[in-house]
mmCIF file of C-alpha atoms in Angstrom:
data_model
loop_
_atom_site.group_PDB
_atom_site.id
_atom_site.type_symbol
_atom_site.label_atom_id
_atom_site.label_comp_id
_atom_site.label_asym_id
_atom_site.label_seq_id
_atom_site.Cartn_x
_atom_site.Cartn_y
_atom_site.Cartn_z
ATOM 1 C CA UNK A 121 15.679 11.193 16.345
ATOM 2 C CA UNK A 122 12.736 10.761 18.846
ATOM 3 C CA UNK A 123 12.195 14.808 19.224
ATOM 4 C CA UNK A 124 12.124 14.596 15.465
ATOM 5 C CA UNK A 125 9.512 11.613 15.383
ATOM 6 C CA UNK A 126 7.633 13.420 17.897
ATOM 7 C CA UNK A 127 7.056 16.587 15.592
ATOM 8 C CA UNK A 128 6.640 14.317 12.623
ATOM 9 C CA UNK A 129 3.769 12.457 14.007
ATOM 10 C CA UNK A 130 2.335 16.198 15.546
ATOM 11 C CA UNK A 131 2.658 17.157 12.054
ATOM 12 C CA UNK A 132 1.092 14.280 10.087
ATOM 13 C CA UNK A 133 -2.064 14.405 12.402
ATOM 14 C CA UNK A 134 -2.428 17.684 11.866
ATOM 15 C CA UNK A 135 -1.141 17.299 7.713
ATOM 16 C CA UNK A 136 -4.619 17.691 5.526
ATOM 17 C CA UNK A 137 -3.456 15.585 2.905
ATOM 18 C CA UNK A 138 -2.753 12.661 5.703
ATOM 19 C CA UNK A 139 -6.770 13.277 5.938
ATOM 20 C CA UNK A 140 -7.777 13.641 2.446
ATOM 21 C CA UNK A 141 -5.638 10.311 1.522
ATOM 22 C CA UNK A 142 -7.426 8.250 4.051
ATOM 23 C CA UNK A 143 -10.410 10.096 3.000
ATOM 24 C CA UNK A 144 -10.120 8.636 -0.723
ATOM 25 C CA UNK A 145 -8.618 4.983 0.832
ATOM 26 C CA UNK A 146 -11.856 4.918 2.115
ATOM 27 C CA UNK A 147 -14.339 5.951 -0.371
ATOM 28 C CA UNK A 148 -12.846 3.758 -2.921
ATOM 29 C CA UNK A 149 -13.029 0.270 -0.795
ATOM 30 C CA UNK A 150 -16.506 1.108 -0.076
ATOM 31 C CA UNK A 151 -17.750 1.656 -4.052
ATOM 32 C CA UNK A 152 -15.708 -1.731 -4.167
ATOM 33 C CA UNK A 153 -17.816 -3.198 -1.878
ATOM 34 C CA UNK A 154 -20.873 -1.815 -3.295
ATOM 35 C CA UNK A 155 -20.094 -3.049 -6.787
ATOM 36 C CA UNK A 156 -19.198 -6.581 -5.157
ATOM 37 C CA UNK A 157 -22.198 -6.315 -3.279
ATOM 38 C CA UNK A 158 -23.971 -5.464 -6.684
ATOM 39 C CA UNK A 159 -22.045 -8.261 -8.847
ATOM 40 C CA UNK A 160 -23.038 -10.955 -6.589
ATOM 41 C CA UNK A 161 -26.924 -10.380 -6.215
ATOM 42 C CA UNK A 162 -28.568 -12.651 -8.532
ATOM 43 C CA UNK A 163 -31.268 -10.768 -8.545
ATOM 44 C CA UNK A 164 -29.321 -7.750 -9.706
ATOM 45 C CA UNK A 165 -28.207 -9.899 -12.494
ATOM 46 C CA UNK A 166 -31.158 -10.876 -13.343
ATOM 47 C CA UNK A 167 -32.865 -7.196 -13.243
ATOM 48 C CA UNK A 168 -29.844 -5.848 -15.493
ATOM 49 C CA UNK A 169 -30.542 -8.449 -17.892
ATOM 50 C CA UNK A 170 -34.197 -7.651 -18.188
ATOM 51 C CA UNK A 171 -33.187 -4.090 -19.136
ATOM 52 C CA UNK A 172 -31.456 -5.252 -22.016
ATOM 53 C CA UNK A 173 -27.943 -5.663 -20.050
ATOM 54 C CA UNK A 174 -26.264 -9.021 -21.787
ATOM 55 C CA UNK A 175 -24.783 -11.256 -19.126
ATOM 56 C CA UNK A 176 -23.259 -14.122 -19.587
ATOM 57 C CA UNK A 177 -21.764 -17.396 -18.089
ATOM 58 C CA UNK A 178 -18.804 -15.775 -17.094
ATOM 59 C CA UNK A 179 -20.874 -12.983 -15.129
ATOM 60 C CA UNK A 180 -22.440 -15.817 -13.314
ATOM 61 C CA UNK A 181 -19.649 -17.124 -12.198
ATOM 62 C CA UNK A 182 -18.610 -14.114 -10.940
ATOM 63 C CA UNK A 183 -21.341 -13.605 -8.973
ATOM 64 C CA UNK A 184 -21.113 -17.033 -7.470
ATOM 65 C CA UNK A 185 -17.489 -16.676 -7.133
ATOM 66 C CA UNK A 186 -17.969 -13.558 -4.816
ATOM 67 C CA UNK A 187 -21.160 -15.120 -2.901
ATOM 68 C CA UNK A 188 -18.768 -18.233 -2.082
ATOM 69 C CA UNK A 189 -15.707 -15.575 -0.791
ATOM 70 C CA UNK A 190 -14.302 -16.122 3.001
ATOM 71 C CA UNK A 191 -13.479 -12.303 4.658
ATOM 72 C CA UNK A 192 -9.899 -12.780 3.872
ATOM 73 C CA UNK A 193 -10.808 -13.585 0.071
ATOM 74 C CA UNK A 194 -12.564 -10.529 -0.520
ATOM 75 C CA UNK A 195 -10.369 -8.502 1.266
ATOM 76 C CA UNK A 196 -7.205 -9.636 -1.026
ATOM 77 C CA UNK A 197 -9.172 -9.587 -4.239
ATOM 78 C CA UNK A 198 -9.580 -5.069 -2.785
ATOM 79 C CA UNK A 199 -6.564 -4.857 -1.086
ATOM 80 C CA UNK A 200 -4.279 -7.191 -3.245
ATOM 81 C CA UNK A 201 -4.574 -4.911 -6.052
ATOM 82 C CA UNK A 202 -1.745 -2.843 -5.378
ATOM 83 C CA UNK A 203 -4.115 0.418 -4.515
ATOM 84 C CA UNK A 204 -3.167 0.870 -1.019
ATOM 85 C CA UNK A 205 0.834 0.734 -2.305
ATOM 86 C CA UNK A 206 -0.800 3.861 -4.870
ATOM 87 C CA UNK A 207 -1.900 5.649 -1.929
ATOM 88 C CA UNK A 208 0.629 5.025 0.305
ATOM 89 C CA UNK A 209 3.462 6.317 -1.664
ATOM 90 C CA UNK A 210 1.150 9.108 -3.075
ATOM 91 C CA UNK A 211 0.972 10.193 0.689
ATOM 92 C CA UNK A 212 4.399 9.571 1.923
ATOM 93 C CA UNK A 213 5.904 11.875 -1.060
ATOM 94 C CA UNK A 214 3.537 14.366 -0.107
ATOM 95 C CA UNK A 215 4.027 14.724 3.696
ATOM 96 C CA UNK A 216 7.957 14.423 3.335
ATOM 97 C CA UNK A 217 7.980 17.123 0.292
ATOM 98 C CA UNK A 218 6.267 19.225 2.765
ATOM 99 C CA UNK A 219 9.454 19.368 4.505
ATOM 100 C CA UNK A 220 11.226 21.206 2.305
ATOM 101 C CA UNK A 221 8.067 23.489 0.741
ATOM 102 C CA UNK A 222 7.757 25.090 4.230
ATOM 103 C CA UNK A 223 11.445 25.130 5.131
ATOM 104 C CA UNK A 224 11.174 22.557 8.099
ATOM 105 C CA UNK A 225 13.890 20.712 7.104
ATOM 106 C CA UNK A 226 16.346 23.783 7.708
ATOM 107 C CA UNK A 227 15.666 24.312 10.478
ATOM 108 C CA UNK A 228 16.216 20.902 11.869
ATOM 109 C CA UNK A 229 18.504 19.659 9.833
ATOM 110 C CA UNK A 230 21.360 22.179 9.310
ATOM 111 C CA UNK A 231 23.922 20.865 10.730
ATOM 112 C CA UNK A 232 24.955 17.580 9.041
ATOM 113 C CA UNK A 233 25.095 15.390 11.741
ATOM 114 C CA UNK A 234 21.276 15.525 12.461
ATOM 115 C CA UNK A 235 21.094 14.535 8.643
ATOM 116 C CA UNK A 236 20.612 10.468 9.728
ATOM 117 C CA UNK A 237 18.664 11.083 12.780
ATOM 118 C CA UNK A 238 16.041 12.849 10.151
ATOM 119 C CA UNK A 239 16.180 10.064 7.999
ATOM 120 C CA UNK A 240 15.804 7.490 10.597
ATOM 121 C CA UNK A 241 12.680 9.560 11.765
ATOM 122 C CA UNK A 242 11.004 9.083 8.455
ATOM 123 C CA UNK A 243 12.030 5.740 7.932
ATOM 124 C CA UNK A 244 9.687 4.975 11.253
ATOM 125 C CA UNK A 245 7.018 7.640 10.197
ATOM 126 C CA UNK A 246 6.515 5.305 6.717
ATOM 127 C CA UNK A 247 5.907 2.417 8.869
ATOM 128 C CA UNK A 248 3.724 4.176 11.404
ATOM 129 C CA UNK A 249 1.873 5.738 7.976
ATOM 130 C CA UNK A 250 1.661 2.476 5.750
ATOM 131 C CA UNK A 251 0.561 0.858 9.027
ATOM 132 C CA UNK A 252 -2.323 2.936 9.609
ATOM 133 C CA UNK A 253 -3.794 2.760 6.266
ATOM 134 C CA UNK A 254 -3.027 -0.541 6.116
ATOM 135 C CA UNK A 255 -5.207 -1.725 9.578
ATOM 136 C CA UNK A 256 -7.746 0.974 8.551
ATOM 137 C CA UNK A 257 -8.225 -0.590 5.549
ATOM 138 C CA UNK A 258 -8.487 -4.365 6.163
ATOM 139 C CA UNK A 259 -11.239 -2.898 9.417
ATOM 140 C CA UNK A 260 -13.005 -0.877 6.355
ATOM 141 C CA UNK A 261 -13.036 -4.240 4.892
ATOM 142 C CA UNK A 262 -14.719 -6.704 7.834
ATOM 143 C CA UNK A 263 -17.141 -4.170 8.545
ATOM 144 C CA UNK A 264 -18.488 -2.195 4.934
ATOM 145 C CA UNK A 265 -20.479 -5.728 3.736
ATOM 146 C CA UNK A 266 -22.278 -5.858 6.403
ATOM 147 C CA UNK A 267 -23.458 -2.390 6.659
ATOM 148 C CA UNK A 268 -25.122 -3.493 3.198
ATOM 149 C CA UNK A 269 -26.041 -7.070 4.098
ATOM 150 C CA UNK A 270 -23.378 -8.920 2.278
ATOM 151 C CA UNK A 271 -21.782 -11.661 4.699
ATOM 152 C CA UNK A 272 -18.325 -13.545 3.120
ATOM 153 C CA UNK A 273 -17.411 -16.426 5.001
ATOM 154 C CA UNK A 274 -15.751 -15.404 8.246
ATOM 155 C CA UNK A 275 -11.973 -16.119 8.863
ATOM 156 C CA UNK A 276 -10.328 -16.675 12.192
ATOM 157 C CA UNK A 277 -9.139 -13.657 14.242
ATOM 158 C CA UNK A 278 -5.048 -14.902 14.220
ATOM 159 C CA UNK A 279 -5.567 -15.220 10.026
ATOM 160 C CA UNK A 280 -6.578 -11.765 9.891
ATOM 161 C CA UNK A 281 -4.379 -9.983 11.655
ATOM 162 C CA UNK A 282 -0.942 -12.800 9.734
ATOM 163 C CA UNK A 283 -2.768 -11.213 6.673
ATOM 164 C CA UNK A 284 -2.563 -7.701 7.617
ATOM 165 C CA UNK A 285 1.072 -8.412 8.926
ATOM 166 C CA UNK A 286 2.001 -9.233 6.033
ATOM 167 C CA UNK A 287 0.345 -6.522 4.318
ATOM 168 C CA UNK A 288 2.006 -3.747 5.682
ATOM 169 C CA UNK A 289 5.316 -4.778 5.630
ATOM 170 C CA UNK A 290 5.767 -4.493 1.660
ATOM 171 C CA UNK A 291 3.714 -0.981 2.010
ATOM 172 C CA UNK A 292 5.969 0.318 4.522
ATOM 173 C CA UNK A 293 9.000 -0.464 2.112
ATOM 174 C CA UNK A 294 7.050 1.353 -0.998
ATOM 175 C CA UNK A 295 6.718 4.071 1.335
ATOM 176 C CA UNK A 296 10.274 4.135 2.065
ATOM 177 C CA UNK A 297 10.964 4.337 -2.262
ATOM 178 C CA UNK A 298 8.832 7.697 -1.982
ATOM 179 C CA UNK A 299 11.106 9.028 0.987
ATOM 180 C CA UNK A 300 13.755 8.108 -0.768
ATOM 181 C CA UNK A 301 12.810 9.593 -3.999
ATOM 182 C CA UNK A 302 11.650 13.166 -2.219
ATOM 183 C CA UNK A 303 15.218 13.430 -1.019
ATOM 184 C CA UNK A 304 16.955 13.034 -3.782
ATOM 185 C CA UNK A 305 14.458 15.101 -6.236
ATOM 186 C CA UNK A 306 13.316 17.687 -4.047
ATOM 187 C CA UNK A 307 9.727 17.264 -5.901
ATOM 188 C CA UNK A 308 6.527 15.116 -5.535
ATOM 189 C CA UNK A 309 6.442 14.459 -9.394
ATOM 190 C CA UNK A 310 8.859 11.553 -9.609
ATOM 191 C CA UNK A 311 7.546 10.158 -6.032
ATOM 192 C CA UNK A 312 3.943 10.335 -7.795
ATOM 193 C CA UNK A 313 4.553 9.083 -11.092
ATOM 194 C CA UNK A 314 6.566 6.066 -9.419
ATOM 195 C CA UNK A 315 3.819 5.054 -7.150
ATOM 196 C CA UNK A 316 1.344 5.183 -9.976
ATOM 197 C CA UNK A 317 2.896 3.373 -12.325
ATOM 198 C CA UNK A 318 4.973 0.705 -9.376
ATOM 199 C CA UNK A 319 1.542 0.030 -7.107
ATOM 200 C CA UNK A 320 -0.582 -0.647 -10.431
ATOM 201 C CA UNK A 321 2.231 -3.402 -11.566
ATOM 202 C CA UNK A 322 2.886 -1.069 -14.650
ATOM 203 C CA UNK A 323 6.810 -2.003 -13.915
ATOM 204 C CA UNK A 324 5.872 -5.705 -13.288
ATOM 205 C CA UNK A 325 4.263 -5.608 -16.622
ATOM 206 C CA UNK A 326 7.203 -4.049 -18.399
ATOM 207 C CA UNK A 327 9.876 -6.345 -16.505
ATOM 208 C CA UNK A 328 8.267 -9.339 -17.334
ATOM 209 C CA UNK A 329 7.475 -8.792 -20.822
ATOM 210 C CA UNK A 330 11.326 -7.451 -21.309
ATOM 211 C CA UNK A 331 12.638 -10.473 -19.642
ATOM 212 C CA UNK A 332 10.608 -13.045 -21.543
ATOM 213 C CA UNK A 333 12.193 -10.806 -24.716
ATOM 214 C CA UNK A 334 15.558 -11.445 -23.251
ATOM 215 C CA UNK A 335 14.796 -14.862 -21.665
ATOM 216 C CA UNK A 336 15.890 -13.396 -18.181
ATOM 217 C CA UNK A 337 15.009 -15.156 -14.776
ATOM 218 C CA UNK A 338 10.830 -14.180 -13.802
ATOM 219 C CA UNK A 339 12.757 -11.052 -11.735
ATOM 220 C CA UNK A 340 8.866 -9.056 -11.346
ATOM 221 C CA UNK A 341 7.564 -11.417 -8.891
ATOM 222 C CA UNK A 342 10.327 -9.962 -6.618
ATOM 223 C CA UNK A 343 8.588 -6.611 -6.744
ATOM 224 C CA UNK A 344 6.858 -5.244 -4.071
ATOM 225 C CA UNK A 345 3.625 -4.928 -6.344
ATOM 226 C CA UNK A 346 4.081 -8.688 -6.788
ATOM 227 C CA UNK A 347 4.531 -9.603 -3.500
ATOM 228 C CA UNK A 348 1.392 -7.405 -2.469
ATOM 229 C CA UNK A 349 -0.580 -9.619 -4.386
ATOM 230 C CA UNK A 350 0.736 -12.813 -4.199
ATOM 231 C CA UNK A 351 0.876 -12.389 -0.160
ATOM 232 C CA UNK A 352 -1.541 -14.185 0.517
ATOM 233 C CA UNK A 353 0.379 -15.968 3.459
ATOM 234 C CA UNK A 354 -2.232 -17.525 5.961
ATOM 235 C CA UNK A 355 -3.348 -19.427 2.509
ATOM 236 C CA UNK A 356 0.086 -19.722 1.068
ATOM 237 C CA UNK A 357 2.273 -21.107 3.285
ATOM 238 C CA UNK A 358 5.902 -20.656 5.207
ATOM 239 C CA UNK A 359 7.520 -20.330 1.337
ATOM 240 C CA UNK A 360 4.775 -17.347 0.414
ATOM 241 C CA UNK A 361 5.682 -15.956 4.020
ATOM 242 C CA UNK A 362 9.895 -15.943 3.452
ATOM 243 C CA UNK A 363 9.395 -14.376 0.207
ATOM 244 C CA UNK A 364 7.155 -11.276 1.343
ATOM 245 C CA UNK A 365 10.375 -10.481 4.277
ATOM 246 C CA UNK A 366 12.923 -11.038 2.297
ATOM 247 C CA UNK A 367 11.837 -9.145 -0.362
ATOM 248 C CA UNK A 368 10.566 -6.496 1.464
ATOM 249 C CA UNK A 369 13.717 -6.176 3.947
ATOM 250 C CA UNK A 370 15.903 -6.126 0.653
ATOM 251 C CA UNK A 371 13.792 -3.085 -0.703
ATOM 252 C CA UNK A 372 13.632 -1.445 2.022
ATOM 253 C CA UNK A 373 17.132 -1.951 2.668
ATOM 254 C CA UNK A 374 17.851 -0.453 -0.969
ATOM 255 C CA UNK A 375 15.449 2.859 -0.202
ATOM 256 C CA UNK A 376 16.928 3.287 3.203
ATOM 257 C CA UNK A 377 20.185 3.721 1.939
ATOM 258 C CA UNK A 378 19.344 5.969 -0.840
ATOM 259 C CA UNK A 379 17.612 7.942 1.413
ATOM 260 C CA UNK A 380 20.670 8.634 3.369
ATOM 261 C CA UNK A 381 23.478 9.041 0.426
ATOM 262 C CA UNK A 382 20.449 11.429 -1.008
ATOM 263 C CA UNK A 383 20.793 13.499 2.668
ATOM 264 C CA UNK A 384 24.290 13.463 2.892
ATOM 265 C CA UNK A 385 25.760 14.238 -0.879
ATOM 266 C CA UNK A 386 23.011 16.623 -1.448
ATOM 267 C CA UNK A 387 22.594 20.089 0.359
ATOM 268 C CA UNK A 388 19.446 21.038 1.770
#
């Protein structure tokens, strides 16, 4: 398993797309910061609307709304979103489909015993993947505002890094959904679709509307796009904190062992 880790993590460093996906992470947060940046300038405001722009109340509270944000604050309102969870399974089903486009996975993987130890490999690339663009992006975050002057309310060191805890831990068990999905598909289409439409809360949407049809239990706030944006645990609480690991254990859990029945009841 750790020879196989070992070439995984050669491999991703040396991946393009690993690049290119941090590459858009990146540009992304920072037009988010610019149009925060933008949004919460009265003065901007006030310019727009002497070009004609209409603002109203609500516009003005959303620019004092931002101006009052602590780091943490704005960072959820970016991060929260369910973007990185877009780009994180986007990524994962691209590197692990890789696998089998360049024949890498015969050769290390032919005899079926080796079958778990590959699985087990990936399970710790996802959360040495999710990880990175998760601690990238909440740094992206602290420093892009003040590279253009804009200064939220600063949060304590220990809140920060509870928040991006409990961050990646729900991103490292989407990631696991697009191993688990590459394995049994052989193709990045499902793993791409699924990310889109799961990180955007395009299934939380659907679930919740079908089970206030149905009258069902609110089952969507136990998905991982939920718990992405409800996690706001240094601000929520030991409940908010339980929920984010249990759900995310159970998930991951679920795509762990699909990932393995996909490796062993499928060949290669």
């Amino acid at each position: 398993m750790f020879n196989m880790l070992r070439m995984d993590l050669r491999r991703l460093f040396k991946s393009r797309s690993f690049y290119i996906v941090l590459g858009i992470t990146a540009l992304l947060l920072i037009l988010v910061t610019v149009m925060a940046r933008s949004l919460s300038d009265p003065e901007t405001l006030a310019a727009m609307e002497e070009q004609g722009a209409e603002i109203d109340e609500s516009d003005r509270m959303m620019s004092e709304y931002i101006q009052n944000m602590s780091q943490l604050d704005f960072m959820h309102e970016s991060l929260g979103s369910g973007f990185l969870l877009v780009m994180t399974g986007i990524g994962m089903t691209l590197f692990v489909n890789g696998d089998f486009s360049s024949g890498f996975i015969k050769n290390t993987c032919c005899v079926n015993p080796r079958r778990r130890d590959y699985v087990l490999s990936k399970v710790t690339l996802a959360g040495i993947y999710s990880g990175i663009i998760t601690v990238l992006s909440v740094l992206l975050m602290l420093l892009s505002p003040v590279l253009i002057h804009m200064y939220p309310a600063p949060d304590s060191i220990s809140q920060i890094w509870r928040y991006t805890l409990w961050m990646w831990l729900p991103h490292w068990a989407f990631a696991l959904m697009a191993l688990a999905l590459v394995l049994l598909t052989r193709s990045t289409t499902l793993g791409i679709i699924l990310s889109l439409v799961a990180g955007s809360g395009l299934t939380v949407a659907f679930v919740g509307a079908l089970g206030k049809l149905l009258h069902w239990p609110p089952l969507e706030q136990f998905f991982l796009s939920s718990v992405v944006k409800g996690g706001y645990a240094p601000q929520s609480g030991i409940t908010q904190v339980w929920v984010v690991l249990a759900c995310t254990f159970a998930w991951a859990a679920i795509y762990g062992i699909g990932s393995l029945l996909a490796m062993e009841k499928r060949d290669i």
